[in-house]
Amino acid sequence: MSREGERSSIRWHDMPPDSVPQALGVSPDGLSSLEADTRLGRFGPNRLPSARKRSVLMRFLRHFHNILIYVLMGAAVITAALGHGVDTLVILAVVFANAAIGFLQEGKAEKAMEAISGMLALKASVVRDGARVIIPGEALVPGDLVVLEAGDRVPADLRLMTVNGLQVQEAILTGESLPVDKGVAPVAAAVPLGDRHCMAYSGTLVTTGMARGLVVATGGETEIGRISGMLSTVEVLSTPLITQMNVFARWLTLLILLIAALLLGFGYFTGSFAFADMFLVVVALSVAAIPEGLPAVLTITLSVGVQAMARRNAIIRRLPAIETLGAISVICTDKTGTLTRNEMVVTDIITHAHDFSLEGTGYEPSGKLRLHDAEASPTEHRILEELGRVAVLCNDASLHEHEDGWAVAGDPMEGALLAVSGKLGFDRASGLARWARTDVIPFDAKHRFMATLNHDHEGHAFILVKGAPETVIAMCDRQCLTGDSTGAIDASYWHQKAQKTAARGQRVLALAHKPVACEHTVLELTDVEHGLILIGLVGLMDPPRPEAIAAIAECHGAGIDVKMITGDHQGTAVAIGKQVGLRYPDRVLTGADLDGMDDATLAAAVLDTDVFARTSPEHKLRLVMALQSHGMTTAMTGDGVNDAPALKRADVGIAMGRKGSEAAKEAAEFVLADDNFASIVAAVKEGRTVYDNIKKVISWTLPTNAGEAMTIAVALLFGMTLPITAIQILWVNLITAITLGLALAFEPTEEAAMHRPPRARHQPLLTKDLAWHIVLVSGLFLAGVFGMYAYAIEREYSVDLARTIALNTLVVMEIFHLLFIRNLHGSVLSWRSVRGTKIVWATIAGVVVAQGMMTYLPPFQAMFSTEAVPLGDGMVILGIGMLLFAVIETEKQLRLWVRRRSGAEAE
């Protein structure tokens, strides 16, 4: 095995710190510059492998990869070979317009994503040649000695060598919201990543303390790199729309080609037409039947959804993802930063006599104090003043107000204590000015408390302590009864309260103090081992987002399940699950439980379990696949590197834009720029709107094309003159599909969109209702076109004028068909439907103008063989359109009435 392979297989957390330098082949004092350069050449830069991007040309050509487009391009080649240059140019114009639209929209989405920055540290503080220097993070190599301080982002995977009160926020890797205490002692080889306290991992954030650590892995060898490597092995599923459209396009193309071949053979063997003329007629049939504008309109429909989501601070990276959102039946969501605010807040204060609760948002130092559900005044309870003093003085953090709210510099729990002191009326500035800190015992994982010694100018001195309840309670022999009086401590009472608070998923701290002589200026551990006076307990938690609670309720109303998958502890996960309103918050499975299940057992358990705690990236991936095994369209939300594989595997990956890792953003199709879980509901609603509008586009396009194709087929079978030529049909498809069809892309959300269950993943686009609608409308189109053509011939008009009248009849019928199709499930005869949208009337006006140019302007008449239509015949054409509208609306109302009556009788 190579030296690199041996190094990557070592369990560094299981190794004593004295053995690490030898294993890395370095001195405990760091590398020399020469050795660092050598290692940089061997191991490469400290950066994650970048995703391979397609060239601009390949991105453009990919939009031609559609079977309908292939057939059209074949038709263009054939028409060119037959010398029909105008037909060829019109066909190619349609093909290239479709590709250009898709290419431009995809480019906009990719440019939006490029604005989101990477996550690796830009700079790193290291010891080289015996001196501390700042180097680019990419220049780090295994063996470098890195210096960490509060606020630093860990630049590579480190084995910690010396630690002084170090705490690291590892939420992006483990999902645990609270910072983790770090040390240097080795841990067992089998412990999970979140419990490897002697390691600091790349991309995590130092919240407090200092440390030095040796780099043991860089770039792709880090934990971030390992998870990033998992992405290359994850199968990306096709979206339901793309799958359905591909199947539909294949069958439609095969059907069209089969009919064309049969008609070609029929014409050849019967001798009705010369073979060359027959071949041109078959090309006309294919052009008529193929909905060549459909890919462009579908792309535009998806793009409209993308723009609607952009107005809600969301970025869609791949167009079809917006439609898939409307089909999701289950959302797998991370907890920290997604359902919760990723901020610590004090929610409970417990004294010897009362249990208080606190209101407020984030780290803002204001909020109401409540006792027995009634608002209480802090001044009426002097013991709260003592608690507020300890919270401020035994604290190393600071709060700062910014434009977007309050933020903490330092430990989040200490920031929460500063916020609660403000809610209790304790003035931080005056408290710090009056009580000077003389000495301190920093927090350490060994003793699990922090203590400060503070003096005022009046000769008073106090030791102030905060820490783990079991530790601090053991150091106390008395407890505060009021602000001044004390009594013997009731340890069992406090332990019971601490356990009860922790069971609600809260982190519990105990606060105590001890008066000492003013001559006492040095703080020793022996000074706090006994004799403290316990003031009370505080319960802290990462609270759920209020909007997330409402969003989950709306998801349930829309028939969408919500599963919480987190790396946090079981108790915390269950508590948050109850608060946000999950259906089965008490049913929880841990990562250890999942390891003991095979895929079949997991698939059975995943349906009625909503909380999964202490999970790893592999667990998240298995859970997504287990849900998909039931045919469920699955969305995965997350912000951590540990979420990336599951984000990629899910039908829709939803990453957080602000706090999310680069790996999560790259793996996801959908990025929430505001990290707001409630935006997912808006996305689902928009996705359902997009799918509804796509169904309307298809329901309008297919009957139109079928009617056009039938006019040619009937004329061919009966040896008649074509009522509409091939180029005229292509013109109609071009101006109506990318105008009238486009209008349907802007239709607003239907009122009941979020009150119906999600559609089945494999629900076909061509339903029984749509098939019947195609038959009915295409038959009416056929009757209208042939009827008006026969009407014109009977009046002894020229063939060109007869075809112009038939062509305009077709366009008018398509316009009235559009007005009908805007509402498939209710009455079109309502003020809302009649009023429509601006885009509807704008596109109708555009089609009327374009058709008028084709009919009355000489250059267009020469190109398309048309003649001016008399005014009286124009009124007849308008009447045909109105008659079509009346027939199909009456049929729909009768069909809906039968369904309502059948449903009533069934009840």
XYZ file of C-alpha atoms in Angstrom, residues 379-728:
350
model
C -38.739 43.383 39.262
C -41.232 41.431 41.381
C -38.812 38.509 41.636
C -35.414 39.716 42.880
C -33.887 36.299 42.380
C -34.079 36.959 38.631
C -31.760 39.944 39.054
C -29.130 37.643 40.569
C -29.605 35.201 37.709
C -29.238 38.000 35.130
C -26.011 39.178 36.780
C -24.440 35.717 36.546
C -25.641 35.375 32.944
C -23.841 38.603 31.944
C -20.647 38.477 34.016
C -19.837 34.746 33.692
C -19.833 35.142 29.920
C -17.311 35.743 27.120
C -19.721 36.395 24.257
C -21.148 39.648 22.940
C -24.301 40.623 21.059
C -24.436 42.956 18.067
C -27.427 44.415 16.275
C -27.328 44.384 12.484
C -29.786 45.359 9.793
C -31.173 41.827 9.641
C -31.368 41.334 13.415
C -29.208 40.446 16.397
C -26.155 38.195 16.123
C -23.791 36.652 18.645
C -20.009 36.796 18.587
C -18.856 33.742 20.500
C -20.627 30.737 21.968
C -24.338 30.567 20.988
C -25.345 29.477 24.498
C -23.547 32.445 26.015
C -25.270 34.685 23.485
C -28.614 33.272 24.627
C -27.704 34.077 28.252
C -26.908 37.670 27.293
C -30.285 37.909 25.551
C -32.125 36.569 28.593
C -30.365 39.033 30.895
C -31.774 41.831 28.746
C -35.253 40.315 28.982
C -34.870 40.266 32.770
C -33.960 43.959 32.845
C -30.291 43.566 33.762
C -28.250 46.257 32.029
C -25.173 44.590 30.559
C -23.101 47.737 30.093
C -23.588 49.003 33.643
C -23.084 45.506 35.051
C -19.746 45.110 33.308
C -18.706 48.608 34.371
C -19.567 47.958 38.030
C -18.296 44.397 38.337
C -14.757 44.027 37.016
C -13.512 40.531 36.270
C -10.469 39.691 38.372
C -9.883 36.062 37.380
C -11.512 33.258 35.421
C -11.637 29.466 35.149
C -12.498 28.844 31.447
C -14.989 26.185 30.537
C -13.388 22.769 30.077
C -14.936 19.432 29.185
C -13.187 17.878 32.193
C -14.919 19.972 34.844
C -17.931 21.120 32.729
C -18.339 24.614 34.174
C -17.038 28.169 33.839
C -16.312 30.425 36.808
C -15.345 34.077 37.134
C -14.206 36.203 40.070
C -15.670 39.728 40.008
C -15.138 42.776 42.246
C -17.016 46.059 42.495
C -15.777 49.432 43.737
C -17.604 49.116 47.031
C -15.547 46.248 48.414
C -17.779 43.349 47.342
C -16.575 40.232 45.564
C -18.418 37.272 44.094
C -17.536 34.016 42.394
C -20.024 33.431 39.567
C -20.481 29.951 38.054
C -22.445 28.410 35.180
C -22.266 24.837 33.910
C -23.806 21.375 33.681
C -26.537 20.901 36.329
C -25.154 17.659 37.792
C -21.758 19.324 38.238
C -22.880 22.678 39.624
C -25.525 21.207 41.952
C -22.837 19.005 43.532
C -20.767 22.151 44.194
C -23.656 23.894 46.011
C -24.718 23.494 49.644
C -27.308 26.284 49.647
C -29.913 27.740 47.301
C -31.415 31.204 46.796
C -34.857 31.621 48.304
C -35.231 35.300 47.398
C -32.757 37.881 46.206
C -31.110 37.988 49.651
C -32.069 34.917 51.733
C -30.779 31.377 51.254
C -31.600 27.915 52.532
C -30.237 24.388 52.407
C -30.176 22.986 48.914
C -32.799 20.448 47.847
C -30.648 18.474 45.404
C -33.374 15.973 44.468
C -35.709 18.832 43.469
C -33.103 20.369 41.177
C -32.103 17.067 39.607
C -35.755 16.278 38.901
C -36.289 19.704 37.302
C -33.125 19.338 35.194
C -34.168 15.906 33.933
C -37.689 17.085 33.130
C -36.354 20.073 31.178
C -33.823 17.948 29.288
C -36.590 15.490 28.347
C -38.236 18.327 26.413
C -35.155 18.485 24.200
C -33.557 21.457 25.955
C -29.945 21.983 27.001
C -29.895 22.785 30.748
C -27.451 25.074 32.568
C -27.208 25.726 36.286
C -26.218 29.193 37.574
C -24.716 29.798 41.028
C -22.671 32.345 42.956
C -20.611 32.644 46.121
C -19.677 35.798 48.036
C -15.986 36.019 48.974
C -13.766 38.554 50.722
C -12.687 41.519 48.646
C -9.045 40.498 49.237
C -9.724 37.321 47.233
C -8.115 38.060 43.835
C -7.035 34.651 42.519
C -9.558 31.983 41.513
C -8.609 28.345 42.098
C -10.577 25.144 41.475
C -10.666 24.555 45.219
C -12.625 27.823 45.604
C -15.608 26.430 43.709
C -15.601 22.775 44.768
C -18.117 23.524 47.545
C -19.940 26.368 49.255
C -21.778 27.719 46.182
C -25.330 29.071 46.320
C -27.559 27.783 43.514
C -29.673 30.504 41.912
C -31.576 28.481 39.359
C -31.648 26.565 36.081
C -32.148 27.781 32.535
C -33.397 25.659 29.645
C -32.032 26.497 26.217
C -33.081 25.225 22.843
C -32.736 25.870 19.135
C -36.376 26.915 18.609
C -38.444 25.937 15.591
C -39.183 28.517 12.972
C -42.796 29.727 13.401
C -43.235 29.725 9.625
C -42.018 26.105 9.505
C -44.876 25.046 11.770
C -47.432 26.644 9.443
C -45.640 25.199 6.407
C -45.797 21.651 7.771
C -49.515 22.042 8.517
C -50.119 23.177 4.932
C -48.070 20.243 3.628
C -50.288 17.844 5.563
C -53.358 19.576 4.120
C -51.936 19.002 0.638
C -51.408 15.289 1.294
C -47.618 15.604 1.734
C -45.811 13.742 4.521
C -42.903 15.378 6.355
C -40.000 13.318 7.745
C -37.315 14.858 9.978
C -33.871 13.303 9.482
C -31.193 14.764 11.748
C -27.822 13.999 13.244
C -28.921 15.464 16.582
C -29.821 13.516 19.717
C -33.066 11.559 19.990
C -34.602 13.642 22.789
C -33.992 16.928 20.996
C -35.349 15.533 17.722
C -38.557 14.258 19.358
C -39.129 17.567 21.139
C -38.752 19.585 17.930
C -40.926 17.070 16.075
C -43.755 17.679 18.533
C -43.395 21.446 18.360
C -43.461 21.656 14.572
C -46.481 19.341 14.314
C -45.166 16.118 12.783
C -47.798 13.374 12.625
C -45.816 10.719 14.525
C -43.255 12.648 16.630
C -43.002 9.909 19.285
C -42.036 7.253 16.736
C -38.306 7.662 16.358
C -35.528 5.553 14.861
C -31.841 6.243 15.460
C -28.905 5.580 13.201
C -28.098 2.502 15.281
C -31.636 1.212 14.704
C -31.262 1.719 10.953
C -27.959 -0.178 10.924
C -29.812 -3.190 12.290
C -32.442 -3.136 9.537
C -32.198 -4.585 6.059
C -33.719 -2.648 3.155
C -37.063 -4.484 3.307
C -37.491 -3.860 7.050
C -36.538 -0.225 6.640
C -38.994 0.227 3.766
C -41.779 -1.114 6.001
C -40.823 1.103 8.952
C -40.255 4.344 7.090
C -43.919 5.006 6.281
C -45.157 5.465 9.868
C -41.998 6.980 11.362
C -41.468 10.733 11.135
C -38.349 11.270 13.278
C -34.900 9.847 12.542
C -32.111 10.879 14.920
C -28.325 10.463 15.074
C -28.163 9.645 11.381
C -25.183 9.587 9.040
C -25.023 10.491 5.316
C -25.454 6.800 4.449
C -28.596 6.629 6.609
C -30.135 9.678 4.918
C -29.474 8.145 1.519
C -31.050 4.822 2.549
C -34.136 6.576 3.912
C -34.713 8.497 0.688
C -34.374 5.300 -1.335
C -36.713 3.437 1.045
C -39.418 6.054 0.507
C -38.888 5.950 -3.244
C -39.355 2.171 -3.160
C -43.027 2.853 -2.319
C -43.384 4.965 -5.467
C -43.292 8.208 -3.469
C -41.900 11.331 -5.112
C -39.380 12.463 -2.529
C -37.914 15.870 -1.689
C -34.922 16.286 0.600
C -34.101 19.581 2.306
C -30.802 20.286 3.980
C -27.861 22.596 4.397
C -24.981 20.409 5.509
C -22.337 18.509 3.634
C -23.840 15.391 5.192
C -27.076 16.050 3.280
C -25.498 16.178 -0.184
C -25.776 12.500 -1.253
C -29.442 12.310 -0.255
C -30.104 15.661 -1.944
C -28.733 14.294 -5.180
C -30.658 11.011 -4.983
C -33.986 12.620 -4.075
C -36.442 13.537 -6.802
C -36.006 17.144 -5.661
C -33.025 18.270 -3.600
C -33.648 21.538 -1.723
C -30.574 23.247 -0.236
C -30.320 26.285 2.028
C -28.635 29.239 0.334
C -27.327 31.216 3.307
C -26.113 28.605 5.756
C -25.895 25.748 3.284
C -22.638 24.145 2.267
C -21.374 24.296 -1.304
C -21.680 20.513 -1.561
C -25.377 20.702 -0.678
C -26.008 23.478 -3.213
C -24.232 21.619 -5.983
C -26.204 18.423 -5.289
C -29.599 20.144 -5.121
C -31.951 21.267 -7.889
C -33.538 23.942 -5.746
C -31.823 26.484 -3.438
C -33.682 28.590 -0.876
C -31.825 31.900 -0.876
C -33.508 32.978 2.382
C -33.181 29.582 4.164
C -36.922 29.728 4.853
C -38.654 26.356 5.119
C -41.999 28.050 4.464
C -40.819 28.821 0.936
C -41.082 25.100 0.215
C -44.867 25.330 0.431
C -44.818 28.182 -2.060
C -42.565 26.056 -4.258
C -44.944 23.088 -4.079
C -47.864 25.358 -4.941
C -45.919 26.814 -7.854
C -44.941 23.319 -8.971
C -48.571 22.216 -9.007
C -49.479 25.333 -10.969
C -46.764 24.571 -13.517
C -47.998 21.006 -13.976
C -51.618 22.157 -14.312
C -50.555 24.630 -16.973
C -48.509 21.993 -18.784
C -51.592 19.762 -18.836
C -53.557 22.674 -20.286
C -50.904 23.248 -22.942
C -51.006 19.567 -23.911
C -54.813 19.484 -23.779
C -54.874 22.441 -26.162
C -52.027 21.343 -28.467
C -52.821 17.676 -29.131
C -56.446 18.097 -30.331
C -55.271 20.953 -32.550
C -52.512 18.906 -34.155
C -54.734 15.846 -34.435
C -57.367 17.923 -36.261
C -54.756 19.296 -38.643
C -53.353 15.826 -39.377
C -56.823 14.363 -39.932
C -57.610 16.967 -42.593
C -54.614 15.751 -44.619
C -55.287 12.067 -43.945
C -58.942 12.314 -44.966
C -58.054 14.287 -48.096
C -55.444 11.671 -48.979
C -57.713 8.684 -48.387
C -60.497 10.135 -50.516
C -58.259 11.577 -53.237
C -59.240 15.168 -52.414
C -57.279 18.398 -52.749
C -55.491 19.377 -49.504
C -57.627 22.034 -47.731
C -54.478 23.380 -46.038
C -50.918 23.029 -47.330
C -47.964 21.782 -45.333
C -46.313 25.191 -45.010
C -49.608 26.760 -43.969
